[in-house]
mmCIF file of C-alpha atoms and ligand atoms in Angstrom:
data_model
loop_
_atom_site.group_PDB
_atom_site.id
_atom_site.type_symbol
_atom_site.label_atom_id
_atom_site.label_comp_id
_atom_site.label_asym_id
_atom_site.label_seq_id
_atom_site.Cartn_x
_atom_site.Cartn_y
_atom_site.Cartn_z
ATOM 1 C CA MET A 1 129.410 202.455 -69.470
ATOM 2 C CA THR A 2 129.103 205.905 -68.411
ATOM 3 C CA CYS A 3 131.925 207.850 -67.181
ATOM 4 C CA PRO A 4 131.768 209.501 -63.772
ATOM 5 C CA ILE A 5 131.484 213.119 -64.709
ATOM 6 C CA THR A 6 127.558 211.820 -66.606
ATOM 7 C CA ASN A 7 127.010 209.333 -63.401
ATOM 8 C CA LEU A 8 127.045 212.994 -61.217
ATOM 9 C CA ALA A 9 125.490 214.261 -63.946
ATOM 10 C CA LYS A 10 122.433 212.673 -64.401
ATOM 11 C CA GLN A 11 122.485 212.040 -60.211
ATOM 12 C CA LEU A 12 122.066 215.652 -59.334
ATOM 13 C CA ILE A 13 119.502 215.751 -62.859
ATOM 14 C CA SER A 14 116.903 213.115 -60.869
ATOM 15 C CA ILE A 15 116.681 215.374 -57.763
ATOM 16 C CA PRO A 16 114.274 218.361 -59.023
ATOM 17 C CA SER A 17 115.287 221.835 -57.397
ATOM 18 C CA ILE A 18 113.495 224.150 -58.758
ATOM 19 C CA SER A 19 114.555 227.181 -57.279
ATOM 20 C CA PRO A 20 115.160 227.507 -55.060
ATOM 21 C CA MET A 21 115.017 224.376 -54.088
ATOM 22 C CA ASP A 22 118.283 221.420 -54.179
ATOM 23 C CA LEU A 23 116.592 218.640 -52.263
ATOM 24 C CA GLY A 24 119.649 217.185 -51.633
ATOM 25 C CA CYS A 25 121.339 217.428 -54.392
ATOM 26 C CA GLN A 26 124.373 219.900 -52.267
ATOM 27 C CA LYS A 27 124.744 216.814 -49.471
ATOM 28 C CA ILE A 28 125.738 214.520 -52.494
ATOM 29 C CA ILE A 29 128.494 217.775 -54.126
ATOM 30 C CA SER A 30 129.494 218.181 -49.719
ATOM 31 C CA ASP A 31 130.062 214.840 -49.137
ATOM 32 C CA ARG A 32 132.759 213.675 -52.504
ATOM 33 C CA LEU A 33 133.806 217.246 -51.294
ATOM 34 C CA ILE A 34 134.794 216.553 -48.558
ATOM 35 C CA ASN A 35 136.026 212.806 -48.907
ATOM 36 C CA SER A 36 138.758 214.765 -50.992
ATOM 37 C CA GLY A 37 140.108 217.006 -48.211
ATOM 38 C CA PHE A 38 137.598 219.650 -48.354
ATOM 39 C CA SER A 39 136.369 221.909 -44.772
ATOM 40 C CA ILE A 40 132.269 223.465 -46.031
ATOM 41 C CA GLU A 41 130.511 225.308 -44.666
ATOM 42 C CA TYR A 42 126.941 225.934 -45.310
ATOM 43 C CA MET A 43 125.341 228.800 -45.775
ATOM 44 C CA ASN A 44 121.508 228.139 -45.098
ATOM 45 C CA TYR A 45 119.459 231.093 -45.759
ATOM 46 C CA GLY A 46 114.521 230.061 -45.869
ATOM 47 C CA SER A 47 114.967 227.661 -48.385
ATOM 48 C CA THR A 48 118.144 228.406 -49.927
ATOM 49 C CA ASN A 49 120.899 226.129 -49.758
ATOM 50 C CA ASN A 50 124.739 227.075 -49.405
ATOM 51 C CA ILE A 51 127.533 225.704 -49.258
ATOM 52 C CA TRP A 52 131.335 227.606 -49.644
ATOM 53 C CA ALA A 53 134.096 224.382 -49.888
ATOM 54 C CA TYR A 54 137.667 225.076 -49.982
ATOM 55 C CA ARG A 55 141.255 223.267 -49.493
ATOM 56 C CA GLY A 56 144.687 224.545 -48.862
ATOM 57 C CA LYS A 57 145.675 227.949 -49.051
ATOM 58 C CA GLY A 58 146.872 231.222 -50.504
ATOM 59 C CA THR A 59 146.056 232.012 -53.827
ATOM 60 C CA THR A 60 142.422 230.942 -53.908
ATOM 61 C CA LEU A 61 140.849 229.836 -57.703
ATOM 62 C CA ALA A 62 137.074 229.135 -56.799
ATOM 63 C CA PHE A 63 134.679 227.785 -59.104
ATOM 64 C CA SER A 64 130.654 228.706 -58.632
ATOM 65 C CA GLY A 65 127.589 227.186 -59.639
ATOM 66 C CA HIS A 66 124.271 226.508 -58.926
ATOM 67 C CA THR A 67 121.879 223.461 -58.430
ATOM 68 C CA ASP A 68 118.439 224.935 -58.401
ATOM 69 C CA VAL A 69 117.173 225.357 -62.066
ATOM 70 C CA VAL A 70 113.735 227.074 -63.384
ATOM 71 C CA PRO A 71 110.576 224.397 -64.099
ATOM 72 C CA SER A 72 110.123 222.623 -67.189
ATOM 73 C CA GLY A 73 107.055 223.771 -68.171
ATOM 74 C CA LYS A 74 105.045 220.902 -70.051
ATOM 75 C CA TYR A 75 106.445 216.974 -70.214
ATOM 76 C CA GLU A 76 104.172 216.386 -72.543
ATOM 77 C CA ASN A 77 106.255 218.526 -74.403
ATOM 78 C CA TRP A 78 109.844 216.803 -73.967
ATOM 79 C CA LYS A 79 110.650 213.020 -75.541
ATOM 80 C CA PHE A 80 111.765 211.932 -72.287
ATOM 81 C CA PRO A 81 111.164 213.390 -68.863
ATOM 82 C CA PRO A 82 112.288 216.513 -67.611
ATOM 83 C CA PHE A 83 113.569 215.087 -64.118
ATOM 84 C CA VAL A 84 114.320 211.178 -65.846
ATOM 85 C CA PRO A 85 118.615 212.109 -67.061
ATOM 86 C CA THR A 86 118.426 209.487 -69.644
ATOM 87 C CA ILE A 87 121.174 209.596 -72.940
ATOM 88 C CA TYR A 88 119.908 209.402 -75.783
ATOM 89 C CA ASN A 89 122.596 209.692 -79.522
ATOM 90 C CA GLY A 90 125.733 210.666 -77.516
ATOM 91 C CA TYR A 91 123.551 213.962 -74.887
ATOM 92 C CA LEU A 92 122.225 213.805 -71.906
ATOM 93 C CA PHE A 93 118.557 215.036 -71.445
ATOM 94 C CA GLY A 94 117.395 216.493 -68.426
ATOM 95 C CA ARG A 95 116.299 219.552 -66.795
ATOM 96 C CA GLY A 96 119.152 221.911 -66.173
ATOM 97 C CA SER A 97 122.130 219.291 -67.814
ATOM 98 C CA ALA A 98 123.278 222.683 -69.129
ATOM 99 C CA ASP A 99 121.923 224.553 -66.830
ATOM 100 C CA MET A 100 124.244 224.279 -64.917
ATOM 101 C CA LYS A 101 124.166 220.728 -63.909
ATOM 102 C CA GLY A 102 126.255 219.114 -66.385
ATOM 103 C CA ALA A 103 129.005 221.640 -65.288
ATOM 104 C CA ILE A 104 129.016 221.168 -61.371
ATOM 105 C CA ALA A 105 129.714 217.370 -62.485
ATOM 106 C CA ALA A 106 132.729 218.816 -64.635
ATOM 107 C CA MET A 107 134.070 220.641 -62.167
ATOM 108 C CA ILE A 108 133.376 218.120 -58.679
ATOM 109 C CA ILE A 109 135.148 215.046 -61.015
ATOM 110 C CA ALA A 110 137.897 218.132 -62.208
ATOM 111 C CA ILE A 111 138.148 218.814 -58.469
ATOM 112 C CA GLU A 112 138.441 215.377 -57.843
ATOM 113 C CA GLN A 113 141.092 214.078 -60.303
ATOM 114 C CA PHE A 114 143.349 217.455 -59.904
ATOM 115 C CA VAL A 115 143.449 216.416 -55.780
ATOM 116 C CA LYS A 116 144.241 212.741 -56.341
ATOM 117 C CA GLN A 117 146.875 213.841 -58.372
ATOM 118 C CA TYR A 118 148.762 216.551 -56.387
ATOM 119 C CA PRO A 119 147.327 215.805 -52.593
ATOM 120 C CA ASN A 120 149.287 218.766 -51.764
ATOM 121 C CA HIS A 121 149.021 221.652 -54.182
ATOM 122 C CA ILE A 122 149.589 224.877 -53.693
ATOM 123 C CA GLY A 123 147.409 227.948 -53.084
ATOM 124 C CA ARG A 124 143.924 227.116 -52.023
ATOM 125 C CA LEU A 125 140.750 225.174 -54.104
ATOM 126 C CA ALA A 126 137.081 226.532 -53.696
ATOM 127 C CA ILE A 127 133.697 226.094 -54.681
ATOM 128 C CA LEU A 128 131.010 228.555 -54.145
ATOM 129 C CA ILE A 129 127.586 226.680 -54.815
ATOM 130 C CA THR A 130 123.502 228.282 -54.822
ATOM 131 C CA SER A 131 120.908 227.151 -54.930
ATOM 132 C CA ASP A 132 118.699 230.103 -56.323
ATOM 133 C CA GLU A 133 120.502 231.415 -59.014
ATOM 134 C CA GLU A 134 117.485 231.085 -61.329
ATOM 135 C CA ALA A 135 115.073 232.466 -59.252
ATOM 136 C CA LYS A 136 115.492 235.840 -56.861
ATOM 137 C CA ALA A 137 117.929 235.711 -55.745
ATOM 138 C CA ILE A 138 118.607 237.543 -52.978
ATOM 139 C CA HIS A 139 120.046 234.618 -50.589
ATOM 140 C CA GLY A 140 122.209 232.619 -52.904
ATOM 141 C CA THR A 141 125.335 233.736 -54.551
ATOM 142 C CA LYS A 142 125.050 237.223 -52.686
ATOM 143 C CA LYS A 143 124.677 235.932 -49.087
ATOM 144 C CA ILE A 144 127.920 233.224 -49.837
ATOM 145 C CA VAL A 145 130.000 236.641 -50.895
ATOM 146 C CA GLU A 146 128.339 238.941 -47.987
ATOM 147 C CA ASN A 147 129.554 236.391 -45.616
ATOM 148 C CA LEU A 148 132.887 235.640 -47.256
ATOM 149 C CA ILE A 149 133.306 239.653 -47.494
ATOM 150 C CA LYS A 150 132.806 239.465 -44.157
ATOM 151 C CA ASN A 151 135.511 236.875 -42.815
ATOM 152 C CA LYS A 152 137.851 238.262 -44.766
ATOM 153 C CA GLU A 153 137.778 235.897 -47.648
ATOM 154 C CA THR A 154 139.360 236.256 -51.425
ATOM 155 C CA ILE A 155 138.913 234.602 -53.935
ATOM 156 C CA ASP A 156 141.698 235.753 -56.540
ATOM 157 C CA TYR A 157 140.238 233.315 -59.803
ATOM 158 C CA CYS A 158 136.847 232.149 -60.303
ATOM 159 C CA VAL A 159 135.100 230.115 -63.020
ATOM 160 C CA VAL A 160 131.650 230.643 -63.023
ATOM 161 C CA GLY A 161 130.071 226.859 -65.061
ATOM 162 C CA GLU A 162 127.157 229.761 -66.706
ATOM 163 C CA PRO A 163 126.280 227.647 -69.965
ATOM 164 C CA SER A 164 128.187 230.461 -71.660
ATOM 165 C CA SER A 165 129.290 228.324 -75.297
ATOM 166 C CA VAL A 166 127.168 229.144 -78.135
ATOM 167 C CA LYS A 167 127.768 226.844 -81.033
ATOM 168 C CA SER A 168 131.099 223.999 -79.570
ATOM 169 C CA LEU A 169 132.482 223.704 -76.425
ATOM 170 C CA GLY A 170 135.129 226.952 -74.857
ATOM 171 C CA ASP A 171 133.987 229.076 -78.288
ATOM 172 C CA VAL A 172 132.618 231.526 -75.863
ATOM 173 C CA ILE A 173 133.256 232.789 -72.405
ATOM 174 C CA LYS A 174 131.968 235.870 -70.848
ATOM 175 C CA ASN A 175 134.061 238.169 -69.244
ATOM 176 C CA GLY A 176 131.667 240.533 -67.266
ATOM 177 C CA ARG A 177 128.529 241.343 -67.966
ATOM 178 C CA ARG A 178 126.453 243.837 -68.421
ATOM 179 C CA GLY A 179 124.083 246.380 -65.511
ATOM 180 C CA SER A 180 120.487 246.116 -64.999
ATOM 181 C CA LEU A 181 118.383 248.746 -63.965
ATOM 182 C CA THR A 182 114.218 249.051 -63.643
ATOM 183 C CA ALA A 183 112.414 251.393 -63.458
ATOM 184 C CA HIS A 184 109.008 252.138 -61.817
ATOM 185 C CA LEU A 185 107.699 255.486 -63.262
ATOM 186 C CA SER A 186 103.810 256.464 -62.506
ATOM 187 C CA ILE A 187 103.100 259.886 -64.029
ATOM 188 C CA TYR A 188 100.549 262.328 -62.578
ATOM 189 C CA GLY A 189 96.891 262.895 -64.000
ATOM 190 C CA LYS A 190 93.563 263.731 -63.192
ATOM 191 C CA GLN A 191 89.964 261.776 -63.665
ATOM 192 C CA GLY A 192 87.801 263.018 -65.403
ATOM 193 C CA HIS A 193 84.813 262.299 -67.339
ATOM 194 C CA ILE A 194 85.317 261.651 -71.092
ATOM 195 C CA ALA A 195 83.172 264.690 -73.025
ATOM 196 C CA TYR A 196 84.260 267.150 -71.319
ATOM 197 C CA PRO A 197 88.806 266.974 -71.677
ATOM 198 C CA HIS A 198 88.715 270.646 -70.451
ATOM 199 C CA LEU A 199 87.925 269.417 -66.878
ATOM 200 C CA ALA A 200 90.860 266.656 -66.112
ATOM 201 C CA ASP A 201 94.176 265.671 -66.820
ATOM 202 C CA ASN A 202 95.442 263.635 -68.860
ATOM 203 C CA PRO A 203 97.964 261.513 -67.812
ATOM 204 C CA ILE A 204 98.346 259.891 -70.838
ATOM 205 C CA HIS A 205 98.235 261.582 -73.511
ATOM 206 C CA ASN A 206 100.942 263.709 -71.275
ATOM 207 C CA VAL A 207 103.885 260.892 -70.546
ATOM 208 C CA LEU A 208 103.936 259.802 -74.982
ATOM 209 C CA SER A 209 106.279 262.438 -75.804
ATOM 210 C CA PHE A 210 107.834 261.764 -72.473
ATOM 211 C CA LEU A 211 107.647 257.938 -74.324
ATOM 212 C CA VAL A 212 108.989 259.574 -77.856
ATOM 213 C CA ARG A 213 112.210 261.203 -76.767
ATOM 214 C CA LEU A 214 112.847 258.309 -73.780
ATOM 215 C CA ILE A 215 113.803 255.746 -76.163
ATOM 216 C CA SER A 216 115.376 258.214 -78.101
ATOM 217 C CA ILE A 217 117.909 258.349 -76.615
ATOM 218 C CA ASN A 218 121.899 257.786 -77.882
ATOM 219 C CA TRP A 219 123.115 256.073 -74.044
ATOM 220 C CA ASP A 220 126.632 255.827 -75.633
ATOM 221 C CA PRO A 221 128.235 254.234 -77.896
ATOM 222 C CA GLY A 222 129.338 250.890 -76.663
ATOM 223 C CA ASP A 223 133.007 250.011 -75.727
ATOM 224 C CA ALA A 224 135.813 247.445 -76.828
ATOM 225 C CA PHE A 225 134.009 245.465 -74.031
ATOM 226 C CA PHE A 226 130.845 246.180 -73.944
ATOM 227 C CA PRO A 227 127.592 246.691 -76.427
ATOM 228 C CA PRO A 228 124.887 250.020 -76.502
ATOM 229 C CA THR A 229 122.951 250.129 -73.430
ATOM 230 C CA SER A 230 119.706 249.711 -74.196
ATOM 231 C CA LEU A 231 117.154 250.783 -73.290
ATOM 232 C CA GLN A 232 113.406 248.559 -73.259
ATOM 233 C CA ILE A 233 110.227 249.677 -71.990
ATOM 234 C CA TYR A 234 108.354 246.187 -70.687
ATOM 235 C CA LYS A 235 104.782 247.281 -69.614
ATOM 236 C CA ILE A 236 102.563 250.639 -69.696
ATOM 237 C CA GLN A 237 99.635 250.194 -67.591
ATOM 238 C CA SER A 238 96.424 253.110 -67.018
ATOM 239 C CA GLY A 239 92.925 252.643 -67.411
ATOM 240 C CA ILE A 240 89.939 252.851 -64.689
ATOM 241 C CA ASN A 241 87.918 249.665 -64.555
ATOM 242 C CA ASN A 242 87.943 248.843 -68.278
ATOM 243 C CA SER A 243 86.550 252.102 -68.586
ATOM 244 C CA ASN A 244 85.402 254.156 -71.922
ATOM 245 C CA ASN A 245 84.069 257.732 -70.336
ATOM 246 C CA ILE A 246 87.026 258.654 -67.924
ATOM 247 C CA ILE A 247 90.202 260.015 -68.079
ATOM 248 C CA PRO A 248 92.241 258.047 -65.465
ATOM 249 C CA ASP A 249 94.218 259.783 -62.865
ATOM 250 C CA ARG A 250 97.919 257.905 -63.412
ATOM 251 C CA LEU A 251 99.987 255.644 -65.703
ATOM 252 C CA LEU A 252 102.373 253.247 -64.027
ATOM 253 C CA VAL A 253 105.139 253.163 -67.098
ATOM 254 C CA LYS A 254 108.127 249.759 -66.453
ATOM 255 C CA PHE A 255 111.923 250.023 -68.173
ATOM 256 C CA ASN A 256 114.597 247.574 -68.099
ATOM 257 C CA LEU A 257 118.241 249.806 -68.855
ATOM 258 C CA ARG A 258 120.960 246.953 -69.465
ATOM 259 C CA PHE A 259 124.234 248.947 -69.512
ATOM 260 C CA GLY A 260 127.899 248.913 -69.730
ATOM 261 C CA SER A 261 130.593 250.939 -67.598
ATOM 262 C CA LEU A 262 130.457 254.324 -70.155
ATOM 263 C CA THR A 263 126.869 255.231 -68.098
ATOM 264 C CA THR A 264 127.080 255.479 -65.023
ATOM 265 C CA ILE A 265 123.655 254.440 -62.467
ATOM 266 C CA ASP A 266 123.828 258.491 -61.828
ATOM 267 C CA ILE A 267 123.293 259.322 -65.131
ATOM 268 C CA ILE A 268 120.811 257.381 -66.566
ATOM 269 C CA LYS A 269 118.621 258.840 -63.710
ATOM 270 C CA SER A 270 120.045 262.090 -63.681
ATOM 271 C CA ARG A 271 119.099 262.409 -67.757
ATOM 272 C CA VAL A 272 115.044 260.576 -67.602
ATOM 273 C CA GLN A 273 115.318 262.906 -64.622
ATOM 274 C CA SER A 274 115.947 266.215 -66.400
ATOM 275 C CA LEU A 275 113.765 264.745 -69.695
ATOM 276 C CA LEU A 276 110.438 264.647 -67.022
ATOM 277 C CA ILE A 277 110.759 267.721 -65.954
ATOM 278 C CA ASP A 278 111.854 268.787 -68.869
ATOM 279 C CA CYS A 279 109.067 267.426 -70.557
ATOM 280 C CA ASN A 280 106.367 268.881 -67.278
ATOM 281 C CA LEU A 281 104.422 265.787 -66.113
ATOM 282 C CA LYS A 282 104.534 265.284 -62.068
ATOM 283 C CA TYR A 283 105.328 261.610 -61.204
ATOM 284 C CA SER A 284 107.274 259.501 -58.415
ATOM 285 C CA ILE A 285 110.095 257.049 -59.755
ATOM 286 C CA LYS A 286 111.024 253.912 -57.594
ATOM 287 C CA TRP A 287 114.740 252.572 -59.375
ATOM 288 C CA LYS A 288 115.640 248.894 -58.964
ATOM 289 C CA LEU A 289 118.731 248.547 -59.193
ATOM 290 C CA SER A 290 119.549 244.561 -60.394
ATOM 291 C CA GLY A 291 123.541 243.800 -60.335
ATOM 292 C CA LYS A 292 126.274 246.622 -61.428
ATOM 293 C CA PRO A 293 127.969 245.376 -64.736
ATOM 294 C CA PHE A 294 131.418 244.192 -63.935
ATOM 295 C CA ILE A 295 134.537 242.984 -66.148
ATOM 296 C CA THR A 296 137.696 241.478 -66.094
ATOM 297 C CA LYS A 297 139.778 242.723 -69.152
ATOM 298 C CA SER A 298 143.232 242.175 -68.521
ATOM 299 C CA GLY A 299 144.960 238.980 -66.499
ATOM 300 C CA LEU A 300 146.417 235.328 -65.962
ATOM 301 C CA LEU A 301 142.076 233.728 -65.980
ATOM 302 C CA ILE A 302 141.924 234.585 -68.641
ATOM 303 C CA SER A 303 144.818 234.200 -71.176
ATOM 304 C CA VAL A 304 145.094 230.585 -68.831
ATOM 305 C CA VAL A 305 141.372 229.675 -70.195
ATOM 306 C CA GLN A 306 142.315 231.516 -73.412
ATOM 307 C CA ASN A 307 144.704 228.700 -73.795
ATOM 308 C CA VAL A 308 143.961 225.800 -72.361
ATOM 309 C CA ILE A 309 140.501 225.809 -74.626
ATOM 310 C CA GLN A 310 143.125 225.983 -77.843
ATOM 311 C CA ASP A 311 144.602 224.008 -76.194
ATOM 312 C CA VAL A 312 141.648 221.048 -76.065
ATOM 313 C CA CYS A 313 138.902 222.598 -78.401
ATOM 314 C CA GLY A 314 141.474 224.242 -81.670
ATOM 315 C CA ILE A 315 139.620 226.536 -81.159
ATOM 316 C CA THR A 316 140.544 230.817 -79.933
ATOM 317 C CA PRO A 317 136.977 231.075 -78.310
ATOM 318 C CA LYS A 318 135.677 235.267 -77.863
ATOM 319 C CA LEU A 319 135.053 236.595 -74.927
ATOM 320 C CA LEU A 320 131.448 238.419 -74.689
ATOM 321 C CA THR A 321 129.199 240.197 -71.599
ATOM 322 C CA THR A 322 125.915 239.769 -73.363
ATOM 323 C CA GLY A 323 123.211 237.679 -72.191
ATOM 324 C CA GLY A 324 121.380 238.867 -69.059
ATOM 325 C CA THR A 325 123.159 238.742 -65.475
ATOM 326 C CA SER A 326 124.988 236.474 -63.373
ATOM 327 C CA ASP A 327 126.033 235.188 -60.074
ATOM 328 C CA GLY A 328 128.617 236.761 -60.980
ATOM 329 C CA ARG A 329 127.780 240.252 -60.413
ATOM 330 C CA PHE A 330 128.179 239.650 -56.938
ATOM 331 C CA ILE A 331 131.334 238.041 -56.599
ATOM 332 C CA ALA A 332 132.672 241.277 -58.511
ATOM 333 C CA GLU A 333 132.434 242.615 -54.763
ATOM 334 C CA LEU A 334 135.717 240.748 -53.670
ATOM 335 C CA GLY A 335 137.486 242.827 -57.034
ATOM 336 C CA SER A 336 137.857 238.850 -59.044
ATOM 337 C CA GLN A 337 138.996 237.850 -61.883
ATOM 338 C CA ILE A 338 136.032 236.479 -63.028
ATOM 339 C CA LEU A 339 134.913 233.888 -66.476
ATOM 340 C CA GLU A 340 131.864 232.019 -67.096
ATOM 341 C CA LEU A 341 132.675 229.065 -68.789
ATOM 342 C CA GLY A 342 130.245 226.516 -69.363
ATOM 343 C CA LEU A 343 128.293 223.637 -71.513
ATOM 344 C CA VAL A 344 126.400 224.440 -75.097
ATOM 345 C CA ASN A 345 123.782 227.193 -74.202
ATOM 346 C CA LYS A 346 120.881 226.242 -77.443
ATOM 347 C CA THR A 347 118.717 224.334 -75.230
ATOM 348 C CA ILE A 348 118.674 226.463 -71.313
ATOM 349 C CA HIS A 349 115.471 226.747 -69.921
ATOM 350 C CA GLN A 350 113.818 224.651 -72.037
ATOM 351 C CA SER A 351 111.990 221.584 -72.539
ATOM 352 C CA ASN A 352 115.017 218.473 -74.706
ATOM 353 C CA GLU A 353 117.314 220.681 -72.336
ATOM 354 C CA CYS A 354 120.403 218.618 -73.218
ATOM 355 C CA VAL A 355 123.988 218.127 -73.849
ATOM 356 C CA LYS A 356 126.314 216.535 -76.022
ATOM 357 C CA ILE A 357 128.002 213.184 -73.330
ATOM 358 C CA SER A 358 131.402 214.140 -74.798
ATOM 359 C CA ASP A 359 131.168 217.465 -74.398
ATOM 360 C CA LEU A 360 130.269 216.443 -69.802
ATOM 361 C CA LYS A 361 134.109 215.314 -70.237
ATOM 362 C CA LEU A 362 135.981 217.940 -72.519
ATOM 363 C CA LEU A 363 134.588 219.969 -70.275
ATOM 364 C CA SER A 364 135.919 218.138 -67.340
ATOM 365 C CA TYR A 365 139.402 218.397 -68.744
ATOM 366 C CA ILE A 366 139.568 222.015 -69.277
ATOM 367 C CA TYR A 367 138.412 222.220 -65.794
ATOM 368 C CA LYS A 368 141.057 220.190 -64.492
ATOM 369 C CA CYS A 369 144.096 222.110 -66.705
ATOM 370 C CA ILE A 370 142.369 224.997 -65.281
ATOM 371 C CA ILE A 371 142.912 224.259 -62.096
ATOM 372 C CA GLU A 372 147.064 223.234 -63.194
ATOM 373 C CA LYS A 373 147.468 225.789 -64.627
ATOM 374 C CA LEU A 374 146.403 228.412 -62.167
ATOM 375 C CA LEU A 375 147.568 226.597 -58.884
ATOM 376 C CA LEU A 376 150.849 224.680 -60.028
ATOM 377 C CA ALA A 377 151.630 228.065 -61.716
ATOM 378 C CA ASN A 378 152.165 230.008 -58.304
HETATM 379 ZN ZN1 ZN B 1 122.152 228.961 -64.974
#
């Protein structure tokens, strides 16, 4: 006999909703929420499906999740077919089991049980679900939040169901994420014959001292919430048609910074620019911001979640801001207290992605306790 959480997770995993396709996952979710008395707003953009669902009035606790998954990779690397959810040895296998259809199932069952037990609950319970988190994330939570801001909606507390746990369920919760800023830098020189370098200007030679200085910058030491800001060069490209006798006229460098709250976007841009000028380079630079840093330093949400995990799992969760960006960066625009709490992330985006079935049940119970503490207490 499988439990309702596992059943729902299996139902969702069997749909190959590779980002940004939803392929009906959200229909299953919204049908259940409607049954529990939720109002649903559908916010679809291009091939992305989004839902914003809510029940009740007042102080709002929202859950956030995504129904899209990353591609499975080679089928032969999987013990069981990635879109045929399979239970083996106490684990549920399948693409999205940990990231994050399992957590969505845990949320939905927690919400259903809560509503059944407290049909006249105080406050508003909400959920926002997108199918565009894993890839571009342009039509997903970003759009939902834009709509919420336009409609003057507020979210007081938000629990993002991303797989935050590392070794055991609840050992890590994320109370923020670093910002991510990418630069595409072009360095210009003058093309010429390699045998006549005095008639050319080699951008490869010119950029070297700049790059050494760029990677040697100590941006900041980090603080209580964020690790030190780091910069990584991930692409350098130059040369003309593989030719071994031409000095090229340009070079492209791409680099990315992960930054906390001590180093602002303006500081980064101006330090890079002064260094370019100092190194006498002819350049142009384009910046792309994927997300500003966000942090929930303290507040009721953190204390409630920490206490619930302590009670249910008997451990004190670590608060971390490591890892890539998350949809929390968009929700942060609403000024909400935000935490990420989800399943163990050991196998996410890998072949043989899986979760412990007992963790699914435990997570759902934790989510329900969080709802009770936040909505029944006010
Ligand atoms: Zn995810």
